[in-house]
Coordinates of N, CA and C in Angstrom, one line a residue:
Chain A
A1 N -13.6 -12.7 -11.4 CA -14.4 -12.8 -12.6 C -15.8 -12.3 -11.9
Q2 N -16.8 -11.7 -13.1 CA -18.1 -11.8 -13.2 C -19.1 -13.0 -13.2
S3 N -20.1 -12.6 -12.5 CA -21.1 -14.0 -12.9 C -22.4 -13.3 -12.7
V4 N -23.4 -13.9 -13.6 CA -24.9 -13.5 -13.2 C -25.7 -14.7 -13.0
T5 N -26.8 -14.2 -12.4 CA -27.7 -15.6 -11.9 C -28.9 -15.0 -12.0
Q6 N -29.7 -15.6 -12.8 CA -30.9 -15.6 -13.3 C -31.7 -16.6 -12.2
L7 N -32.4 -15.8 -11.2 CA -33.4 -16.7 -9.9 C -34.1 -17.2 -10.4
D8 N -34.9 -17.3 -11.5 CA -36.3 -18.2 -12.2 C -35.6 -19.1 -13.0
S9 N -35.8 -20.2 -13.5 CA -35.6 -20.8 -14.6 C -36.9 -20.6 -15.7
Q10 N -38.1 -20.7 -15.0 CA -39.0 -20.6 -15.8 C -40.0 -19.6 -14.9
V11 N -40.9 -18.8 -15.7 CA -42.1 -18.2 -15.4 C -43.3 -18.4 -16.4
P12 N -44.1 -18.8 -15.6 CA -45.8 -18.8 -16.5 C -46.3 -17.6 -16.1
V13 N -47.2 -17.0 -16.9 CA -47.6 -15.5 -16.6 C -48.7 -16.0 -17.6
F14 N -49.9 -15.3 -17.1 CA -50.9 -15.1 -18.0 C -51.0 -13.6 -19.1
E15 N -51.9 -13.7 -20.1 CA -51.5 -12.8 -20.9 C -52.5 -11.5 -20.3
E16 N -51.5 -10.4 -20.5 CA -52.2 -9.3 -20.1 C -51.7 -9.0 -18.6
A17 N -51.0 -9.7 -18.0 CA -50.6 -9.9 -17.1 C -49.1 -9.1 -16.7
P18 N -48.5 -8.5 -15.6 CA -47.2 -8.1 -15.8 C -46.3 -8.9 -15.3
V19 N -44.8 -9.1 -15.4 CA -43.9 -10.2 -15.4 C -42.7 -9.3 -15.3
E20 N -42.2 -10.0 -13.9 CA -40.6 -9.8 -13.5 C -39.7 -10.6 -13.6
L21 N -38.8 -10.2 -14.3 CA -37.8 -11.5 -14.4 C -36.3 -10.6 -13.8
R22 N -36.1 -11.7 -12.6 CA -35.0 -11.2 -12.0 C -33.3 -11.3 -12.3
C23 N -32.5 -10.5 -11.7 CA -31.3 -10.9 -12.2 C -30.4 -10.5 -11.3
N24 N -29.4 -10.7 -10.8 CA -28.6 -10.4 -9.9 C -27.0 -10.9 -10.7
Y25 N -25.7 -10.1 -10.3 CA -24.8 -10.0 -10.8 C -24.0 -9.9 -9.6
S26 N -22.5 -10.5 -10.2 CA -21.2 -10.2 -9.1 C -20.0 -9.9 -9.9
S27 N -19.4 -8.5 -9.5 CA -18.5 -8.1 -10.2 C -17.7 -7.3 -9.3
S28 N -16.2 -7.2 -9.2 CA -15.9 -6.2 -8.2 C -15.3 -4.8 -8.8
V29 N -15.7 -4.6 -10.2 CA -15.8 -3.6 -10.7 C -16.9 -3.1 -11.5
S30 N -17.1 -1.8 -12.1 CA -17.9 -1.5 -12.7 C -18.4 -2.2 -14.1
V31 N -19.6 -2.2 -14.5 CA -20.3 -3.5 -15.1 C -21.1 -2.6 -16.4
Y32 N -21.4 -3.1 -17.3 CA -22.5 -2.8 -18.2 C -23.4 -4.1 -18.1
L33 N -24.9 -3.9 -18.4 CA -25.9 -4.8 -18.3 C -26.6 -5.1 -19.3
F34 N -26.9 -5.7 -19.7 CA -28.0 -6.4 -20.8 C -29.0 -7.6 -20.3
W35 N -30.2 -7.1 -21.4 CA -31.1 -8.3 -21.4 C -31.0 -8.6 -22.6
Y36 N -31.1 -9.8 -23.3 CA -31.5 -10.1 -24.5 C -32.6 -11.0 -24.4
V37 N -33.7 -11.4 -25.6 CA -34.8 -12.3 -25.7 C -34.1 -13.3 -27.0
Q38 N -34.6 -14.6 -26.9 CA -34.0 -15.3 -27.7 C -35.7 -16.2 -27.8
Y39 N -36.4 -15.9 -29.1 CA -37.3 -16.7 -29.6 C -36.9 -18.0 -30.0
P40 N -37.9 -19.1 -30.1 CA -37.8 -20.4 -30.4 C -37.0 -20.2 -32.1
N41 N -35.7 -21.2 -32.1 CA -34.9 -21.4 -33.3 C -34.4 -20.1 -33.8
Q42 N -34.3 -19.3 -32.6 CA -33.8 -18.0 -33.1 C -32.6 -17.6 -32.7
G43 N -32.0 -16.8 -33.1 CA -30.6 -16.1 -32.2 C -31.2 -15.2 -31.2
L44 N -30.1 -14.5 -30.2 CA -30.6 -13.7 -29.1 C -30.7 -12.2 -29.8
Q45 N -31.6 -11.3 -29.5 CA -31.9 -10.2 -29.7 C -31.8 -9.2 -28.4
L46 N -31.3 -7.9 -28.7 CA -30.6 -7.2 -27.4 C -32.0 -6.6 -27.2
L47 N -32.8 -6.6 -25.8 CA -34.2 -5.9 -25.7 C -33.6 -4.6 -25.1
L48 N -32.5 -4.1 -24.3 CA -32.1 -3.3 -23.8 C -30.7 -3.1 -22.7
K49 N -30.5 -2.1 -22.7 CA -28.9 -2.2 -21.8 C -29.0 -1.2 -21.2
Y50 N -27.8 -1.4 -20.3 CA -27.5 -0.3 -19.0 C -26.0 0.3 -19.3
L51 N -26.1 1.5 -19.6 CA -24.3 1.8 -19.7 C -23.9 2.9 -18.3
S52 N -24.7 3.4 -18.5 CA -24.8 4.7 -17.2 C -25.8 5.6 -16.9
G53 N -25.7 6.7 -16.0 CA -26.8 7.4 -16.1 C -28.0 6.8 -15.4
S54 N -29.3 7.0 -15.9 CA -30.3 7.0 -15.3 C -30.6 5.2 -15.2
T55 N -31.3 5.3 -14.0 CA -31.0 3.6 -13.2 C -32.1 2.7 -14.1
L56 N -33.1 3.6 -14.8 CA -34.3 2.8 -15.2 C -34.1 2.7 -16.6
V57 N -34.1 1.5 -17.5 CA -33.9 1.8 -18.8 C -34.9 1.0 -19.5
K58 N -35.6 1.9 -20.5 CA -36.5 1.2 -21.3 C -35.9 0.6 -22.5
G59 N -36.4 -0.7 -23.2 CA -36.1 -1.1 -23.9 C -37.3 -1.3 -25.1
I60 N -37.1 -2.3 -26.3 CA -37.8 -2.7 -27.5 C -39.0 -3.3 -26.6
N61 N -40.3 -3.5 -27.3 CA -41.5 -4.1 -26.8 C -42.0 -4.0 -25.5
G62 N -41.4 -2.8 -25.0 CA -42.7 -2.6 -23.9 C -41.6 -2.9 -22.7
F63 N -40.7 -3.5 -23.0 CA -39.7 -3.9 -21.7 C -38.7 -2.6 -20.9
E64 N -38.5 -3.0 -19.7 CA -37.7 -1.9 -19.0 C -37.1 -2.6 -17.8
A65 N -36.2 -1.9 -17.8 CA -35.6 -3.0 -16.5 C -34.7 -1.6 -15.4
E66 N -34.5 -1.9 -14.4 CA -33.9 -0.9 -13.4 C -32.4 -1.5 -12.8
F67 N -31.7 -0.6 -12.7 CA -30.2 -1.0 -12.2 C -30.7 -0.8 -10.8
N68 N -29.8 -1.5 -10.0 CA -30.1 -1.2 -8.2 C -28.4 -1.6 -8.0
K69 N -27.6 -0.7 -8.2 CA -26.2 -1.0 -7.5 C -25.8 -1.5 -6.4
S70 N -26.6 -1.2 -5.3 CA -26.4 -1.8 -3.8 C -26.9 -3.4 -4.0
Q71 N -28.1 -3.7 -4.7 CA -28.4 -5.1 -4.5 C -27.9 -5.7 -5.6
T72 N -27.3 -4.7 -6.6 CA -26.2 -5.7 -7.6 C -27.5 -6.6 -8.7
S73 N -28.3 -5.6 -8.8 CA -29.6 -6.4 -9.4 C -30.0 -5.4 -10.6
F74 N -30.5 -6.2 -11.8 CA -31.0 -5.5 -12.8 C -32.1 -6.6 -13.5
H75 N -33.3 -6.3 -12.9 CA -34.4 -6.9 -13.0 C -35.1 -6.1 -14.3
L76 N -36.2 -7.2 -14.8 CA -36.4 -6.7 -16.2 C -37.9 -6.8 -15.8
R77 N -38.8 -5.9 -16.6 CA -40.5 -6.0 -16.2 C -41.0 -5.6 -17.7
K78 N -42.1 -6.1 -17.4 CA -43.1 -5.6 -18.6 C -44.3 -5.7 -17.8
P79 N -45.1 -4.5 -18.0 CA -46.1 -4.4 -17.3 C -47.6 -5.2 -17.8
S80 N -47.8 -5.6 -19.1 CA -48.7 -6.5 -19.5 C -47.8 -7.1 -21.1
V81 N -47.9 -8.6 -20.5 CA -47.4 -9.3 -21.6 C -48.3 -9.6 -22.6
H82 N -47.9 -10.4 -24.0 CA -48.6 -10.6 -24.8 C -48.3 -12.2 -25.1
I83 N -48.9 -12.8 -26.2 CA -48.5 -14.3 -26.3 C -47.2 -14.4 -27.0
S84 N -47.3 -13.4 -27.6 CA -45.6 -13.2 -28.5 C -44.5 -13.1 -27.5
D85 N -44.7 -12.9 -26.7 CA -43.4 -12.6 -25.5 C -43.1 -14.0 -24.9
T86 N -43.5 -15.1 -25.3 CA -43.0 -16.2 -25.1 C -41.9 -16.5 -25.6
A87 N -40.6 -16.5 -24.8 CA -39.1 -16.8 -25.3 C -38.7 -16.9 -23.9
E88 N -37.3 -17.0 -24.6 CA -36.3 -16.9 -23.4 C -35.4 -15.9 -23.0
Y89 N -35.3 -15.4 -21.9 CA -34.6 -14.2 -21.6 C -33.5 -14.2 -21.1
F90 N -32.3 -13.9 -21.8 CA -30.9 -13.9 -20.9 C -30.5 -12.3 -20.4
C91 N -29.9 -12.5 -19.2 CA -29.5 -11.3 -18.6 C -27.8 -11.5 -18.7
A92 N -27.5 -10.4 -19.0 CA -25.5 -10.6 -19.3 C -24.8 -9.5 -19.0
V93 N -23.6 -9.5 -18.8 CA -23.0 -8.4 -18.0 C -21.6 -8.2 -18.6
S94 N -21.1 -7.1 -18.7 CA -19.5 -6.9 -19.4 C -18.9 -5.9 -18.3
V95 N -17.5 -6.2 -18.5 CA -16.9 -5.7 -16.9 C -16.2 -4.5 -18.2
K96 N -16.4 -3.1 -17.4 CA -16.1 -1.9 -18.7 C -14.7 -2.0 -18.7
A97 N -13.8 -2.5 -18.1 CA -12.3 -2.0 -18.3 C -12.0 -3.6 -18.8
A98 N -12.4 -4.1 -19.4 CA -11.9 -5.7 -19.7 C -12.6 -6.0 -21.4
G99 N -12.6 -5.0 -22.1 CA -12.9 -5.6 -23.3 C -14.7 -5.6 -23.5
N100 N -14.9 -6.7 -24.3 CA -16.5 -6.7 -24.6 C -17.2 -7.7 -24.3
K101 N -16.4 -8.8 -23.7 CA -16.8 -9.9 -23.7 C -18.2 -9.8 -22.4
L102 N -19.2 -10.7 -23.4 CA -20.4 -10.8 -22.3 C -20.7 -12.2 -21.5
T103 N -20.7 -12.1 -20.3 CA -21.2 -13.3 -19.7 C -22.6 -13.4 -19.2
F104 N -23.2 -14.6 -19.5 CA -24.9 -14.4 -19.3 C -25.4 -15.2 -18.3
G105 N -26.7 -15.4 -17.9 CA -27.1 -15.9 -17.0 C -27.8 -17.1 -17.5
G106 N -28.1 -17.9 -16.9 CA -28.9 -19.3 -17.5 C -30.2 -19.0 -18.0
G107 N -30.8 -18.3 -18.1 CA -31.9 -17.7 -18.9 C -32.9 -17.9 -18.0
T108 N -34.2 -17.4 -18.2 CA -35.5 -17.7 -17.7 C -36.1 -17.8 -18.8
R109 N -37.0 -18.7 -19.2 CA -38.2 -19.2 -20.1 C -39.5 -18.6 -19.7
V110 N -39.9 -17.9 -20.2 CA -41.4 -17.4 -20.0 C -42.5 -17.7 -20.8
L111 N -43.3 -18.5 -20.4 CA -44.4 -18.9 -21.1 C -45.8 -18.1 -20.8
V112 N -46.1 -17.3 -21.7 CA -47.5 -16.4 -21.6 C -48.7 -17.7 -22.3
K113 N -49.7 -17.5 -21.3 CA -50.9 -18.3 -21.5 C -52.1 -17.4 -21.4
P114 N -52.7 -18.1 -22.5 CA -54.3 -17.3 -22.8 C -55.0 -17.1 -21.7
Chain B
D1 N -33.3 -9.7 -40.0 CA -31.8 -10.0 -40.3 C -31.0 -8.9 -39.6
S2 N -30.3 -9.8 -38.6 CA -29.6 -9.2 -37.8 C -28.0 -8.2 -38.3
G3 N -28.1 -8.7 -39.4 CA -26.8 -8.3 -40.0 C -25.5 -9.5 -39.8
V4 N -25.7 -10.3 -38.8 CA -24.5 -11.2 -38.9 C -25.1 -12.8 -39.3
T5 N -24.3 -13.2 -40.2 CA -24.5 -14.6 -41.2 C -24.1 -15.6 -40.8
Q6 N -24.4 -16.5 -40.7 CA -23.7 -17.6 -40.0 C -24.1 -19.0 -40.9
T7 N -23.4 -19.3 -41.7 CA -23.7 -20.8 -42.3 C -22.9 -22.1 -41.8
P8 N -23.1 -23.4 -42.1 CA -24.7 -23.5 -42.3 C -25.7 -23.2 -41.6
K9 N -26.7 -23.3 -41.1 CA -27.8 -23.3 -40.4 C -27.8 -24.5 -39.6
H10 N -27.5 -25.6 -40.2 CA -28.0 -27.1 -39.6 C -26.7 -27.8 -40.2
L11 N -26.0 -28.4 -39.5 CA -24.8 -29.9 -39.9 C -25.3 -30.9 -38.8
I12 N -25.6 -31.9 -39.6 CA -25.1 -33.2 -39.1 C -23.8 -33.9 -39.2
T13 N -23.5 -34.4 -38.4 CA -22.2 -35.4 -39.0 C -22.1 -36.2 -37.8
A14 N -21.1 -37.7 -37.9 CA -20.8 -38.4 -37.5 C -19.9 -38.3 -36.2
T15 N -19.4 -39.0 -35.4 CA -18.5 -38.6 -34.3 C -17.0 -39.0 -35.0
G16 N -16.3 -38.2 -34.2 CA -15.0 -38.2 -35.0 C -14.8 -37.0 -36.3
Q17 N -15.8 -36.8 -36.8 CA -15.2 -35.9 -38.0 C -15.1 -34.6 -37.4
R18 N -14.8 -33.5 -38.5 CA -14.3 -32.1 -38.5 C -15.3 -31.2 -39.4
V19 N -15.7 -30.5 -38.6 CA -16.5 -29.7 -39.2 C -16.0 -27.9 -39.1
T20 N -16.7 -27.0 -39.8 CA -16.2 -25.7 -40.1 C -17.5 -24.9 -39.9
L21 N -17.4 -24.1 -39.2 CA -18.6 -23.0 -38.9 C -18.2 -21.8 -39.5
R22 N -19.1 -21.2 -40.1 CA -18.9 -19.7 -40.7 C -19.4 -18.4 -40.0
C23 N -18.7 -17.5 -40.1 CA -19.4 -16.1 -39.5 C -19.0 -15.0 -40.2
S24 N -20.2 -14.4 -40.7 CA -19.7 -13.0 -41.3 C -20.3 -11.9 -40.4
P25 N -19.4 -10.8 -39.7 CA -20.1 -10.2 -38.9 C -20.7 -8.8 -39.6
R26 N -21.4 -8.2 -38.8 CA -22.2 -6.6 -39.3 C -21.2 -6.1 -39.7
S27 N -21.7 -5.4 -40.9 CA -20.7 -4.4 -41.4 C -20.0 -3.1 -40.4
G28 N -18.5 -3.1 -40.6 CA -18.3 -2.1 -40.0 C -17.8 -3.0 -38.2
D29 N -18.4 -4.0 -37.8 CA -17.9 -4.6 -36.5 C -16.6 -5.4 -36.7
L30 N -15.7 -5.0 -35.8 CA -14.3 -5.5 -35.9 C -14.0 -7.0 -35.0
S31 N -15.2 -6.9 -33.8 CA -15.0 -8.1 -32.8 C -15.9 -9.2 -33.2
V32 N -15.4 -10.2 -33.2 CA -16.3 -11.7 -33.9 C -16.1 -12.6 -32.3
Y33 N -17.7 -12.9 -31.5 CA -17.7 -13.7 -30.6 C -18.1 -15.2 -31.0
W34 N -17.9 -15.9 -30.5 CA -18.3 -17.6 -30.7 C -19.0 -17.9 -29.1
Y35 N -20.1 -18.3 -29.2 CA -20.7 -19.3 -28.2 C -21.0 -20.3 -28.6
Q36 N -21.3 -21.2 -27.5 CA -21.8 -22.5 -27.5 C -23.0 -22.3 -26.7
Q37 N -24.3 -23.1 -27.1 CA -25.7 -23.0 -26.5 C -26.0 -24.5 -26.6
S38 N -25.9 -25.5 -25.4 CA -26.7 -26.3 -24.8 C -27.4 -26.4 -23.6
L39 N -28.4 -27.3 -23.8 CA -29.2 -27.5 -22.6 C -28.7 -27.5 -21.1
D40 N -27.6 -28.4 -21.1 CA -27.2 -28.5 -20.1 C -26.1 -27.4 -19.6
Q41 N -25.4 -27.0 -20.3 CA -24.3 -25.7 -20.4 C -24.8 -24.2 -20.3
G42 N -25.8 -24.0 -20.9 CA -26.2 -22.8 -21.4 C -25.7 -22.2 -22.4
L43 N -25.4 -20.9 -22.1 CA -24.7 -20.3 -23.2 C -23.0 -19.8 -22.8
Q44 N -22.4 -20.6 -23.3 CA -20.9 -20.8 -22.6 C -20.3 -19.9 -24.3
F45 N -19.0 -18.9 -23.8 CA -18.3 -18.1 -24.5 C -17.0 -19.2 -24.6
L46 N -17.2 -19.0 -26.0 CA -15.4 -19.7 -26.5 C -14.4 -18.9 -26.6
I47 N -14.9 -18.0 -27.4 CA -13.5 -17.3 -28.0 C -13.7 -16.0 -28.5
Q48 N -12.7 -15.1 -28.6 CA -13.4 -13.5 -29.5 C -11.9 -13.4 -30.4
Y49 N -12.3 -12.7 -31.1 CA -11.5 -11.9 -32.1 C -11.8 -10.3 -32.6
Y50 N -10.4 -9.9 -32.6 CA -10.6 -8.6 -32.5 C -9.6 -8.1 -33.7
N51 N -10.2 -8.1 -34.8 CA -9.6 -7.4 -36.1 C -8.3 -8.2 -36.5
G52 N -8.7 -9.6 -36.6 CA -7.8 -10.6 -36.8 C -6.9 -11.2 -35.5
E53 N -6.7 -10.5 -34.6 CA -6.4 -11.2 -33.1 C -7.2 -11.7 -32.3
E54 N -6.6 -13.0 -31.7 CA -7.6 -13.3 -30.7 C -7.4 -12.4 -29.7
R55 N -8.7 -12.4 -28.8 CA -8.5 -11.4 -27.9 C -9.0 -11.9 -26.5
A56 N -9.8 -12.8 -26.6 CA -9.9 -13.5 -25.0 C -10.5 -14.8 -25.6
K57 N -10.4 -15.8 -24.6 CA -10.5 -17.1 -24.6 C -11.5 -17.6 -23.6
G58 N -12.4 -18.4 -23.9 CA -13.2 -18.9 -22.5 C -13.0 -20.3 -22.5
N59 N -14.5 -21.2 -22.6 CA -14.2 -22.7 -22.5 C -14.2 -23.3 -23.8
I60 N -13.0 -23.2 -24.2 CA -13.1 -23.8 -25.8 C -12.1 -24.8 -25.4
L61 N -12.6 -26.2 -26.0 CA -12.1 -27.2 -26.1 C -10.4 -27.2 -26.8
E62 N -9.7 -27.7 -26.8 CA -8.6 -28.1 -27.5 C -8.9 -28.5 -28.9
R63 N -9.7 -29.6 -28.9 CA -10.2 -30.0 -30.0 C -10.7 -28.8 -31.2
F64 N -11.2 -27.6 -30.4 CA -11.9 -26.4 -31.3 C -10.9 -25.3 -31.4
S65 N -11.0 -24.6 -32.8 CA -10.1 -23.3 -33.0 C -10.7 -22.8 -33.9
A66 N -10.3 -21.7 -33.7 CA -10.8 -20.4 -34.7 C -10.1 -19.4 -35.1
Q67 N -10.4 -18.9 -36.3 CA -9.5 -17.8 -36.7 C -10.2 -17.0 -37.2
Q68 N -10.1 -15.5 -37.6 CA -10.4 -14.2 -38.2 C -9.5 -13.9 -39.3
F69 N -10.4 -13.7 -40.5 CA -9.5 -13.3 -41.8 C -9.6 -11.9 -41.8
P70 N -8.5 -11.3 -42.7 CA -8.6 -10.0 -43.1 C -9.8 -9.5 -43.4
D71 N -10.7 -10.2 -44.3 CA -12.1 -9.5 -44.6 C -13.1 -9.5 -43.2
L72 N -12.3 -9.9 -42.1 CA -13.3 -10.1 -41.0 C -14.2 -11.1 -40.4
H73 N -14.4 -12.2 -41.7 CA -15.2 -12.9 -41.2 C -14.3 -14.3 -40.3
S74 N -15.1 -15.2 -39.7 CA -14.6 -16.1 -39.1 C -15.1 -17.2 -38.8
E75 N -14.0 -18.3 -38.8 CA -14.7 -19.6 -38.7 C -14.4 -20.4 -37.5
L76 N -14.9 -21.0 -36.9 CA -14.8 -22.0 -35.9 C -14.5 -23.6 -36.7
N77 N -13.4 -24.1 -36.0 CA -13.3 -25.2 -36.6 C -13.2 -26.2 -35.5
L78 N -14.5 -27.3 -35.4 CA -14.5 -28.3 -34.5 C -13.9 -29.6 -35.0
S79 N -13.1 -30.4 -34.1 CA -12.5 -31.7 -34.7 C -12.7 -32.7 -33.8
S80 N -12.3 -33.9 -34.1 CA -12.6 -35.2 -33.3 C -14.2 -35.2 -32.8
L81 N -15.3 -35.1 -33.3 CA -16.4 -34.4 -32.8 C -17.0 -35.9 -32.0
E82 N -17.5 -35.2 -30.8 CA -18.2 -36.1 -29.8 C -19.6 -35.8 -29.9
L83 N -20.5 -37.1 -29.3 CA -21.6 -36.6 -29.3 C -22.1 -35.7 -28.4
G84 N -21.5 -35.1 -27.3 CA -21.5 -34.0 -26.5 C -21.1 -32.6 -26.8
D85 N -20.8 -32.7 -28.4 CA -20.3 -31.6 -29.1 C -22.0 -30.8 -29.8
S86 N -22.7 -31.9 -29.6 CA -24.0 -31.3 -30.4 C -24.6 -30.0 -29.5
A87 N -24.9 -28.9 -30.0 CA -25.4 -27.8 -29.8 C -25.4 -26.4 -30.7
L88 N -26.3 -25.6 -30.5 CA -26.2 -24.6 -31.4 C -24.8 -23.4 -30.8
Y89 N -24.4 -23.4 -31.8 CA -23.2 -22.4 -31.9 C -23.5 -20.9 -32.4
F90 N -23.4 -20.0 -31.9 CA -23.8 -18.6 -32.2 C -22.4 -18.0 -32.5
C91 N -22.5 -16.8 -33.7 CA -21.4 -15.8 -33.7 C -22.2 -14.9 -33.3
A92 N -21.4 -13.5 -32.9 CA -21.9 -12.5 -32.5 C -21.2 -11.5 -32.9
S93 N -21.3 -10.3 -33.1 CA -20.2 -8.9 -33.3 C -20.4 -8.0 -32.4
S94 N -19.2 -7.2 -32.5 CA -19.7 -5.6 -31.9 C -18.7 -4.8 -32.6
H95 N -19.2 -3.4 -32.5 CA -17.9 -2.3 -32.7 C -17.4 -1.9 -31.6
L96 N -18.5 -1.2 -30.7 CA -18.0 -0.4 -29.8 C -18.2 -1.0 -28.3
Q97 N -17.4 -0.8 -27.3 CA -17.7 -1.5 -26.1 C -18.8 -1.0 -25.4
G98 N -19.8 -1.7 -25.0 CA -21.0 -1.0 -24.2 C -22.4 -1.1 -25.1
N99 N -21.9 -1.7 -26.4 CA -23.0 -1.5 -27.3 C -23.7 -2.9 -27.5
G100 N -23.3 -3.7 -26.7 CA -23.8 -5.3 -26.6 C -23.3 -5.9 -28.1
Y101 N -23.7 -7.0 -28.2 CA -23.5 -7.7 -28.9 C -24.7 -7.8 -30.5
T102 N -24.5 -8.3 -31.6 CA -25.5 -8.5 -32.5 C -25.1 -10.1 -32.9
F103 N -26.2 -10.6 -32.7 CA -25.9 -12.0 -32.8 C -26.6 -12.7 -34.2
G104 N -25.8 -13.7 -34.4 CA -26.6 -14.4 -35.7 C -27.5 -15.5 -35.2
S105 N -28.2 -16.0 -36.3 CA -29.0 -17.0 -36.1 C -28.8 -18.5 -35.3
G106 N -27.5 -18.6 -35.6 CA -26.8 -19.9 -35.4 C -26.3 -21.0 -36.1
T107 N -25.9 -22.0 -36.0 CA -25.7 -23.2 -36.6 C -25.8 -24.2 -35.6
R108 N -26.9 -25.0 -36.0 CA -27.2 -26.1 -35.0 C -26.8 -27.6 -35.6
L109 N -25.6 -27.9 -34.8 CA -24.6 -28.9 -34.8 C -25.3 -30.4 -34.5
T110 N -25.6 -31.4 -35.0 CA -26.0 -32.6 -34.6 C -24.8 -33.6 -34.8
V111 N -24.4 -34.3 -34.0 CA -23.3 -35.3 -33.8 C -24.1 -36.5 -33.6
V112 N -24.0 -37.5 -34.5 CA -24.5 -39.0 -34.4 C -23.5 -39.9 -34.6

């Protein structure tokens, strides 16, 4: 079975500073990788996804993530955050050969300070 | 609006009661997934339906059941409710593998 570990439960960051959210996964087979964002009192919204090809994936709102197969990681980055990026971020994985079920990490809460 | 509709948005009920949560998937999506989100357990996969058939089961209690109807909407039934069932329940839908999910805005269930 696959699993996802988000290494930081909370990340405080100042406005206009860069942020990196770490995600590591475990799977014995090929996977698809996703990052979702959850704003307060809302559902989850897809930020970006890695299916195949280029290991650098660009998403919405200026976010990008890099897939590293050897390190089984899929870290999310943004070069300059805004107050509006305050939210919880979830990394998720699905196994290519086993339907579409997503397994989520525990989430990282990002607090952007002015 | 994500296209996935969940009702009701909020639900307060007493222990021992039964409730039904409803989900209408995004147009064209055949798969529906139910997740429970709580502070201590995080996002837990409950169950998946594909075109009316149960496809995968996760950490779903025996007191919980779900179904997907011919019009593709889905219902999650929670019975003999306990205080620990208080959580956000999300429905998501998808069409093709690899496209990820589209989530609804959730139903917040409070058991008192």
